[in-house]
Coordinates of C-alpha atoms in Angstrom, one line a residue:
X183 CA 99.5 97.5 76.9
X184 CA 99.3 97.4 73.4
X185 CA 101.7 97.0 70.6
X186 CA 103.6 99.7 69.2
X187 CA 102.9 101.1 65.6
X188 CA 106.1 101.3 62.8
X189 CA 108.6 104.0 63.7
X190 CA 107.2 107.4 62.5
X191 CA 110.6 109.6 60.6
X192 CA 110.2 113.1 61.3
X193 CA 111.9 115.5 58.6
X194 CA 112.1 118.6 60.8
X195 CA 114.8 119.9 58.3
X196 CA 112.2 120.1 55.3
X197 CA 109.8 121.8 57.6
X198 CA 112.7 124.7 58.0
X199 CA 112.7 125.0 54.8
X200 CA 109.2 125.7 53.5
X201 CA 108.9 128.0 56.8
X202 CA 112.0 130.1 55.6
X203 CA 110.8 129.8 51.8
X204 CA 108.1 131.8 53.1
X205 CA 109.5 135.6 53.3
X206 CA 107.4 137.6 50.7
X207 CA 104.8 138.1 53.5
X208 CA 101.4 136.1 50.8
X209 CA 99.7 133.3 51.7
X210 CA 101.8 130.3 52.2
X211 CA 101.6 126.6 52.7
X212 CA 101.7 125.1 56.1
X213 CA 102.4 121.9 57.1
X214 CA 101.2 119.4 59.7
X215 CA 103.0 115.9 60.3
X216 CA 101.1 113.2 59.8
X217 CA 100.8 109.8 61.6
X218 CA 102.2 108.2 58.1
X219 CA 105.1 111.1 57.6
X220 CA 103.7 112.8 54.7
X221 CA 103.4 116.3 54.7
X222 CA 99.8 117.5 53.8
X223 CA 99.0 120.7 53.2
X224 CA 97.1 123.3 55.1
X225 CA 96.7 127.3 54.5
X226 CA 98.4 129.7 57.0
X227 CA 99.5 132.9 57.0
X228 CA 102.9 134.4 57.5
X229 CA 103.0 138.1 57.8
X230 CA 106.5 138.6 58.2
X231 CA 110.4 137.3 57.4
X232 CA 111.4 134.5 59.2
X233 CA 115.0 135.8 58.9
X234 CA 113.9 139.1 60.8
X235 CA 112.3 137.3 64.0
X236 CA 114.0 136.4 67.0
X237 CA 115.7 133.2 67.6
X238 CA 113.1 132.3 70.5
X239 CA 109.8 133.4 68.4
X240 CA 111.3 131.1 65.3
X241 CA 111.6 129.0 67.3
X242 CA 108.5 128.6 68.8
X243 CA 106.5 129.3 65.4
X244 CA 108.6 126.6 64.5
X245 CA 107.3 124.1 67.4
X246 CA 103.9 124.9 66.6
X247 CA 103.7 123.6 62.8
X248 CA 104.9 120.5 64.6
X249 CA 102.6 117.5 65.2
X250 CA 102.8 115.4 68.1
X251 CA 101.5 112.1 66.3
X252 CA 104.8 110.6 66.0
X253 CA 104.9 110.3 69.0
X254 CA 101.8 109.7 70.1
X255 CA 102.3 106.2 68.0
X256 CA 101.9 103.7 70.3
X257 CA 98.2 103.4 71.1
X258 CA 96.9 101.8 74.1
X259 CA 94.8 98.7 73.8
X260 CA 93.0 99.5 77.3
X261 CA 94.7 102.1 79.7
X262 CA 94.3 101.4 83.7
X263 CA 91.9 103.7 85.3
X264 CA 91.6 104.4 88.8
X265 CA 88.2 105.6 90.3
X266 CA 87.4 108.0 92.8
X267 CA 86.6 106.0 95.1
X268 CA 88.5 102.9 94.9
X269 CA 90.9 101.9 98.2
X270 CA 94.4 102.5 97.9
X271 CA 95.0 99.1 99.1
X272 CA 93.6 97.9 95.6
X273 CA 95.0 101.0 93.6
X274 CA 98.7 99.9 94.7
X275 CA 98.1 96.4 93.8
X276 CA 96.7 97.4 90.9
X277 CA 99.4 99.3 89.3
X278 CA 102.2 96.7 90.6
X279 CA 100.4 93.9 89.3
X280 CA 99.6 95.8 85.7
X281 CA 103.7 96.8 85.8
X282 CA 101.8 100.8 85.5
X283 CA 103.5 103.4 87.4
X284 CA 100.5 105.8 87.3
X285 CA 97.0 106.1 86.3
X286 CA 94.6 109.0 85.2
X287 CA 91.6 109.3 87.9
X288 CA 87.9 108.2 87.0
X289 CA 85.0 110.6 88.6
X290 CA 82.7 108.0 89.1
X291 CA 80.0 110.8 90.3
X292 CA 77.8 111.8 87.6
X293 CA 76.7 115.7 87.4
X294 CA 75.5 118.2 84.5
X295 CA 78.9 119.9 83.9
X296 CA 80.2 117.7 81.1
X297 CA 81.1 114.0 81.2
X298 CA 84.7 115.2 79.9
X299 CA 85.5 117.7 83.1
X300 CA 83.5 115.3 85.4
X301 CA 85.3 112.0 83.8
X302 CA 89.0 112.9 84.2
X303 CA 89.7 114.3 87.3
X304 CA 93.5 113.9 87.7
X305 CA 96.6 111.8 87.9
X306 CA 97.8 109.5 90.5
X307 CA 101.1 107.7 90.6
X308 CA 102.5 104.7 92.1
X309 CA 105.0 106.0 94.1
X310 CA 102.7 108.7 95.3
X311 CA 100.2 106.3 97.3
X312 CA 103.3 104.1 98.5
X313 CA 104.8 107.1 100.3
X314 CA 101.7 108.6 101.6
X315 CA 100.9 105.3 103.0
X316 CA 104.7 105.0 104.4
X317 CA 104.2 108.1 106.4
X318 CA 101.0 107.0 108.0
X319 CA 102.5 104.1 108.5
X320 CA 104.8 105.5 110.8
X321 CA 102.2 107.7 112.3
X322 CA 100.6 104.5 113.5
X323 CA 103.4 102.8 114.6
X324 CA 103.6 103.6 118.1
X325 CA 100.0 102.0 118.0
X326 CA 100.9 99.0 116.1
X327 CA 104.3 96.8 115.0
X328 CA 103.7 98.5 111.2
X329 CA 107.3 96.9 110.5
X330 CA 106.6 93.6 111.2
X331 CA 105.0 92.2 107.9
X332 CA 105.0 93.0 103.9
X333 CA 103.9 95.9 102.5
X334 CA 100.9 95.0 101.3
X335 CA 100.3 92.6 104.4
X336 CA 100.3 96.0 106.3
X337 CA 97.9 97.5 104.4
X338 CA 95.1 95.1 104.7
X339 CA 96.1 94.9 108.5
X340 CA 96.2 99.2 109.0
X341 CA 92.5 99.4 107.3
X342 CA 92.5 103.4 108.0
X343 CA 95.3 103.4 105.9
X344 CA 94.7 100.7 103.4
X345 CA 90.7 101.4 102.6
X346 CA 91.8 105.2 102.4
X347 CA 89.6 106.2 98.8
X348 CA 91.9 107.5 96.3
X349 CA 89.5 110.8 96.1
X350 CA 90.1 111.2 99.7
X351 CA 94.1 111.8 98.7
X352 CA 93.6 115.1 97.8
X353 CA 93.4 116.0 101.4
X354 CA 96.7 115.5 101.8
X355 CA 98.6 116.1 98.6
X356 CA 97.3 117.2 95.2
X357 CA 97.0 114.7 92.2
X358 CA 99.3 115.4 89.6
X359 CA 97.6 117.2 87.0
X360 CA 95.1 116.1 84.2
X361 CA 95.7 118.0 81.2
X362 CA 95.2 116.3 78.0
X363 CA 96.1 116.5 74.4
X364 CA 94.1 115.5 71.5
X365 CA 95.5 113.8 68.1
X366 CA 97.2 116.3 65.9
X367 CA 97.9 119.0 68.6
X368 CA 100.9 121.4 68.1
X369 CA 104.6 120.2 70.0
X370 CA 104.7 123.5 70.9
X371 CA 101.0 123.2 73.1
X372 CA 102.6 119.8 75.1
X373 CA 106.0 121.5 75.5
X374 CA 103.5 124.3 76.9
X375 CA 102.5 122.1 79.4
X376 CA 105.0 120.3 80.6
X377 CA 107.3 123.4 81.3
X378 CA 104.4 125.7 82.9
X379 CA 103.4 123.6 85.1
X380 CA 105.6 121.5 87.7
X381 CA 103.4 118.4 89.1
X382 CA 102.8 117.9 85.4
X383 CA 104.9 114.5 84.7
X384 CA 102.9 112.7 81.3
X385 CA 100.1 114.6 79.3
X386 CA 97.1 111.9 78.2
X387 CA 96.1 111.7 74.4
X388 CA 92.1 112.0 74.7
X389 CA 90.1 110.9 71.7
X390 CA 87.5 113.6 71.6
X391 CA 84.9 111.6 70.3
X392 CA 84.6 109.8 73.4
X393 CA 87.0 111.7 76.0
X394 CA 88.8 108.3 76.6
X395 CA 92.3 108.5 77.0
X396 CA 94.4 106.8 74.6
X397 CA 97.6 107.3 74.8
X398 CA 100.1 109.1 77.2
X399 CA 103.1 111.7 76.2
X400 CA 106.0 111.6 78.4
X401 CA 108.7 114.1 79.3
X402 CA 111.4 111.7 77.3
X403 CA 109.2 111.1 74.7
X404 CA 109.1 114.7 74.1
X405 CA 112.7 115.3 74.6
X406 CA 113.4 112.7 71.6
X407 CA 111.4 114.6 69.0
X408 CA 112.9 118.3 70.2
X409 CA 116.5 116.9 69.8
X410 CA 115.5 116.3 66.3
X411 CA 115.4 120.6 65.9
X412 CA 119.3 119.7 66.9
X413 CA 121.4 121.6 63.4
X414 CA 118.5 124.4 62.6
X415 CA 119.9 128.1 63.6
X416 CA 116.8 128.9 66.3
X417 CA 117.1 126.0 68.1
X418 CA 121.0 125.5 68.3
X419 CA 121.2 129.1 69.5
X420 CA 119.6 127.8 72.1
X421 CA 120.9 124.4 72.8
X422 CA 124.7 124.9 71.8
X423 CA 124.8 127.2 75.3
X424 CA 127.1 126.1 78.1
X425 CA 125.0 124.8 81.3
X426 CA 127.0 127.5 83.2
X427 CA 124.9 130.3 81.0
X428 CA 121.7 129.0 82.0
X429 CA 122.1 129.3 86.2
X430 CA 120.0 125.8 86.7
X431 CA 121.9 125.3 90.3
X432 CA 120.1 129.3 91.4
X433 CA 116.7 127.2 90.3
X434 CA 116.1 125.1 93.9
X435 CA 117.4 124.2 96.6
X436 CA 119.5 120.7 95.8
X437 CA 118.5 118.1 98.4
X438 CA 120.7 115.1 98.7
X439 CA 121.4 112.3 101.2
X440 CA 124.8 110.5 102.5
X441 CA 125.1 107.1 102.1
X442 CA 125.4 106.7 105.9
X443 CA 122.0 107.3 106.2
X444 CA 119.1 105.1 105.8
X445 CA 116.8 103.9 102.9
X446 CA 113.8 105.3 105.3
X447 CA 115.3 108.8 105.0
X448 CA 115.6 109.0 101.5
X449 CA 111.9 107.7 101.4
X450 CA 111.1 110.5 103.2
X451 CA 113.1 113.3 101.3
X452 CA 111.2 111.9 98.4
X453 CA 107.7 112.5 99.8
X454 CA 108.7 115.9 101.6
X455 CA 110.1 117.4 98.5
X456 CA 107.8 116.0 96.3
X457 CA 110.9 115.2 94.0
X458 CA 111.8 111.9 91.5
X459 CA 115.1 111.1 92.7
X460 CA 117.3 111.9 95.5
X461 CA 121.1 111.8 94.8
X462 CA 122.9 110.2 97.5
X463 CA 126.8 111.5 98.3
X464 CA 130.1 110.6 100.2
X465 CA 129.7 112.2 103.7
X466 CA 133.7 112.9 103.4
X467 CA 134.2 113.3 99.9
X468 CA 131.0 114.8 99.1
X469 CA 131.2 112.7 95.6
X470 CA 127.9 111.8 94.2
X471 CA 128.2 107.9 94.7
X472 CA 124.2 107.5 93.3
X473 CA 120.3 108.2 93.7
X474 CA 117.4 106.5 94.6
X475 CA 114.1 107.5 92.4
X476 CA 110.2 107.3 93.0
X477 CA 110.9 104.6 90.0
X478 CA 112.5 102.4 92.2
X479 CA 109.8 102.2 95.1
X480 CA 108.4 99.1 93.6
X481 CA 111.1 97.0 95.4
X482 CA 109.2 97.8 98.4
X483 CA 106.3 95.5 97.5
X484 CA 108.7 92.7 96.6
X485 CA 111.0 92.5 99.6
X486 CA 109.6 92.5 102.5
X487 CA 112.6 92.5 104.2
X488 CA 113.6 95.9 102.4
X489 CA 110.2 97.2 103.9
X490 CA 110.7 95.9 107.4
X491 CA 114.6 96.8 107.7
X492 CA 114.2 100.5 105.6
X493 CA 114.8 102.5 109.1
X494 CA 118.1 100.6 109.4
X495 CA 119.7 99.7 106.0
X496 CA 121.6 102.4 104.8
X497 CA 121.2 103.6 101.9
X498 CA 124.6 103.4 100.4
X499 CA 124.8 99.4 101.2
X500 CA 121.3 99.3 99.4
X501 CA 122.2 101.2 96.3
X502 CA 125.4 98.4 96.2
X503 CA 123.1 95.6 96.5
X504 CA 119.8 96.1 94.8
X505 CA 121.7 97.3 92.2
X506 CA 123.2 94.2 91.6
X507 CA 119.7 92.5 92.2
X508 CA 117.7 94.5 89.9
X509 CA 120.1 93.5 87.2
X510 CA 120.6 89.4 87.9
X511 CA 116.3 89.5 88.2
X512 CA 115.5 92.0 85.6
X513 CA 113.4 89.5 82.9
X514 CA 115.3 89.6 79.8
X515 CA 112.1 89.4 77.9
X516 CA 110.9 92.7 79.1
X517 CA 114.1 94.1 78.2
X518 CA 114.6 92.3 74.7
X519 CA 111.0 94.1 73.7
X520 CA 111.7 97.3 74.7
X521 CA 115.4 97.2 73.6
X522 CA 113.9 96.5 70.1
X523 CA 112.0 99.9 70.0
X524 CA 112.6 103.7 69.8
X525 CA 112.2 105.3 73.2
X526 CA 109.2 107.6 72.1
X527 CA 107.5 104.1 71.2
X528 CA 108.6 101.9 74.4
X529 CA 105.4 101.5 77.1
X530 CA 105.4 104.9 78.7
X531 CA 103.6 104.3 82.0
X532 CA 106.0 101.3 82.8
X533 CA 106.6 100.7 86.1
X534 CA 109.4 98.0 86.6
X535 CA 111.5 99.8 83.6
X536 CA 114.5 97.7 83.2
X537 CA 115.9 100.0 80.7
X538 CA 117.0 102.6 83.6
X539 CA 120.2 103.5 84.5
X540 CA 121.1 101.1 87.3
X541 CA 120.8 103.2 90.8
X542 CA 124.8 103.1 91.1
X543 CA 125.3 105.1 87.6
X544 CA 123.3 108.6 87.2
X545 CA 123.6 110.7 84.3
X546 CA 125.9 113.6 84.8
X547 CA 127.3 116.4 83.2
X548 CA 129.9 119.3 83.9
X549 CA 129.0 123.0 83.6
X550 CA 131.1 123.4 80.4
X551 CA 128.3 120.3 78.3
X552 CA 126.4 122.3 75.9
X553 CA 122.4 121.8 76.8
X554 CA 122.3 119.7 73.4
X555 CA 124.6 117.6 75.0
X556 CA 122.6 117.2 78.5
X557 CA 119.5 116.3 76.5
X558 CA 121.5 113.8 74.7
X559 CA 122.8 112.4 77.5
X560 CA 119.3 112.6 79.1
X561 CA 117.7 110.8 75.8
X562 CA 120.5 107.8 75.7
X563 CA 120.2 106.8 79.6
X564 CA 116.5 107.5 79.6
X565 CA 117.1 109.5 82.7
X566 CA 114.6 111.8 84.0
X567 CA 117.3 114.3 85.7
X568 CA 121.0 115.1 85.2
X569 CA 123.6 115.6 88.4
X570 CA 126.2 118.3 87.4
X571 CA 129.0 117.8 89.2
X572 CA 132.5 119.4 89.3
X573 CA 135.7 117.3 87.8
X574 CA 136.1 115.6 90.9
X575 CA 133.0 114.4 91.1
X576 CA 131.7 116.6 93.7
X577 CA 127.7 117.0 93.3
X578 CA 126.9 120.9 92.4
X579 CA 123.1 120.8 91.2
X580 CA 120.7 118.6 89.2
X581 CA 119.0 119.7 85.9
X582 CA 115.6 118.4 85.0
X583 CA 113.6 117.3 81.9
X584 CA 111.3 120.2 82.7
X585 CA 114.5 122.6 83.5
X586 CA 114.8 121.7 79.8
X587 CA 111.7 122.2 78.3
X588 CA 111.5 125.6 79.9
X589 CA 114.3 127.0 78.1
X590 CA 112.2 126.5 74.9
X591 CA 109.3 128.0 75.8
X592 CA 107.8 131.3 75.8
X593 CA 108.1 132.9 79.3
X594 CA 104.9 135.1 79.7
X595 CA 102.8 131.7 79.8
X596 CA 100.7 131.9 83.3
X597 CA 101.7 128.7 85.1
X598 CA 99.3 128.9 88.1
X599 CA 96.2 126.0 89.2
X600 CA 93.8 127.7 90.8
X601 CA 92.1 124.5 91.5
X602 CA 89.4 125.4 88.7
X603 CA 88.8 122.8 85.5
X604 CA 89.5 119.4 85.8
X605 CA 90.4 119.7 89.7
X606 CA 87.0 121.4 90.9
X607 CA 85.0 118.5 91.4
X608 CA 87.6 116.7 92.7
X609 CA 88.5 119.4 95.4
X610 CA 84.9 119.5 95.5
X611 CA 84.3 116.4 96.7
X612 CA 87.2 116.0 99.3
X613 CA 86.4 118.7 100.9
X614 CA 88.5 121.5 100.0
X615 CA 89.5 123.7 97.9
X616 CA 92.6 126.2 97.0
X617 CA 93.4 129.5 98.2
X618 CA 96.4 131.7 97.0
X619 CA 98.0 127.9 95.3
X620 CA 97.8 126.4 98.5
X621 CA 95.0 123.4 99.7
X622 CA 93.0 124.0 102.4
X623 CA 90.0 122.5 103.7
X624 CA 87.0 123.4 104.1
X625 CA 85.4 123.6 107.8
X626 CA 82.4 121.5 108.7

């Protein structure tokens, strides 16, 4: 990882006002942020008052005069690439020993359709591969002890399992998504993205010179730089709402766990719902007593007695002690660094992230918070999810970064993958392909 540039300042109030400066319906001035913070000038036309739109189509007009080079600030010196067909047994230690939680996906199978389709073929995270290899892991255990060693011990031992290529994945669960950004693209286009589409959890910053990504633009990230709309009329119309008016607990299903159960089963839940967290609840009281995230997989790979003992440790007794763990081991140089920077500039792909709320305290709100005051509360913890929960604690629903980022978006956008673009030769290769959004593969 590289180091971060200076803090970028973004002015979003001046940009409200040269926007609403422009009513006479002439030519106007628009403006684009620059890396540096200066406006610059470019020409664009305004055809109407901005007093007369709506609040969501001011809003969004507003979204896309902004850049997303702030905070696309901190550059990558070399970002970790996976290739197609690299074992997952290396890709895991890879990622663990690079502290990188995810990694785009190299096509290392030349073709005449473009290096920059054929290059990039998706996403793969950390906590993807360790799951997938936990449930074969248990497919194969009436054949073998699979509990009896490490992790990674496990994987060199099971070599069906560990010498699986990471192309051959997509046979049983689709990357997450590749869809870049270049330098100097509109917020509005990346809130686009991340909203539309759900698998969707950073957006790579391609140099188009060379279609080499260079850096990556989380959900958070993003989060940071809306919030800074927070006091202009079209977005507070917006964000000033109580959760209660937006209906984010008719959105899913909520899935939780009890803390009777084991660390094996909320492993599970994790890889079955494809979800980031599972919140974990008093089997009597029904009080949300904490979650367990994709995030904190890691621990896996350094205690193998975690791994061995997952189908009998309950959850509830390892939230209590890794807890305390995580926090007496967490290296205090790690955490002095990124303490010393603004969260759109800490290392985004970060794996062992010590800056986390501890498993034991999840952000939550009550259906009376504002959304402003969600995000906030989102922004501060660095959470990726809030639990709204009643007075008493009980767990009601959970809101997401994306739940967010949906609000402020226009809803007409068409959010289905067809498995075209960036997936094709992927699919391609694995032997499938989509139907109707779902996989299927192809027969031999």
């Amino acid at each position: 990882m590289g180091r971060p540039s200076s803090r970028t300042a973004v002015d979003l109030s001046s940009i409200s006002k040269i926007l609403n400066d422009s009513t006479d319906g002439h030519k106007k001035e628009g403006i684009v942020l620059s890396p540096t913070s200066q406006i610059e000038d470019a020409s664009c036309v305004y055809s109407s008052s901005w007093d007369s739109m709506a609040s969501g189509s001011a809003l969004q007009s507003f979204l896309d005069h902004i850049s997303i080079d702030p905070i696309t600030n901190f550059l990558n010196t070399s970002v970790l690439e996976l290739k197609h067909d690299d074992c997952i047994q290396d890709a895991i230690r890879s990622l663990y020993e690079r502290n990188v939680f995810g990694a785009p996906i190299v096509n290392s199978v030349s073709s005449d359709r473009g290096n920059f389709i054929d290059r990039d073929i998706g996403f793969i995270e950390f906590s993807s591969m360790v799951l997938w290899s936990l449930e074969e892991f248990d497919k194969a255990s009436a054949e073998s002890k699979s509990d009896s060693h490490g992790f990674l011990l496990m994987l060199e031992l099971i070599s069906q399992i560990g010498q699986t290529k990471v192309g051959e994945l997509a046979k049983f669960f689709l990357w997450e998504p590749f869809f870049p950004a270049s330098p100097g693209d509109s917020l509005l286009r990346v809130l686009l993205l991340f909203s539309k589409h759900r698998r969707l959890k950073v957006v790579p910053v391609v140099e188009s010179s060379n279609s080499c990504v260079v850096s990556f633009i989380t959900q958070n990230a993003l989060l940071q730089l809306l919030l800074q709309s927070s006091g202009l009329d079209w977005f507070d119309q917006i964000a000033d709402m109580p959760i209660s008016d937006f209906g984010f607990e008719k959105n899913r299903a909520l899935v939780c766990i009890f803390a009777d159960q084991t660390v094996a089963d909320a492993l599970h839940i994790l890889w079955e719902n494809h979800s980031d967290a599972v919140p974990v609840i008093g089997r009597v009281t029904k009080t949300l007593i904490g979650f367990v995230r994709s995030s904190d997989i890691y621990l896996l790979l350094e205690d193998d007695e975690l791994y061995q003992n997952r189908k009998s440790f309950k959850v509830g007794d390892f939230i209590k002690s890794y807890t305390r763990r995580t926090i007496q081991n967490s290296d205090s140089s790690i955490n002095e660094e990124c303490s010393t920077l603004v969260p759109s500039s800490t290392p985004p792909l970060l794996l062992k992230n010590n800056l986390l709320p501890p498993m034991d305290t999840p952000t939550t709100n009550l259906s009376s918070d504002s959304l402003k005051q969600v995000m906030q509360d989102m922004l501060e913890s660095k959470s990726e999810c809030s639990f709204l929960v009643t007075e008493s604690g009980q767990l009601q629903s959970v809101i997401t970064l994306r739940d967010i980022m949906s609000k402020f978006s226009p809803p007409s956008m068409d959010a289905t993958i067809d498995g075209g673009g960036f997936f094709q030769s992927a699919l391609e290769q694995s032997g499938c392909h989509v139907e109707d959004g779902v996989m299927v593969r192809n027969k031999h």
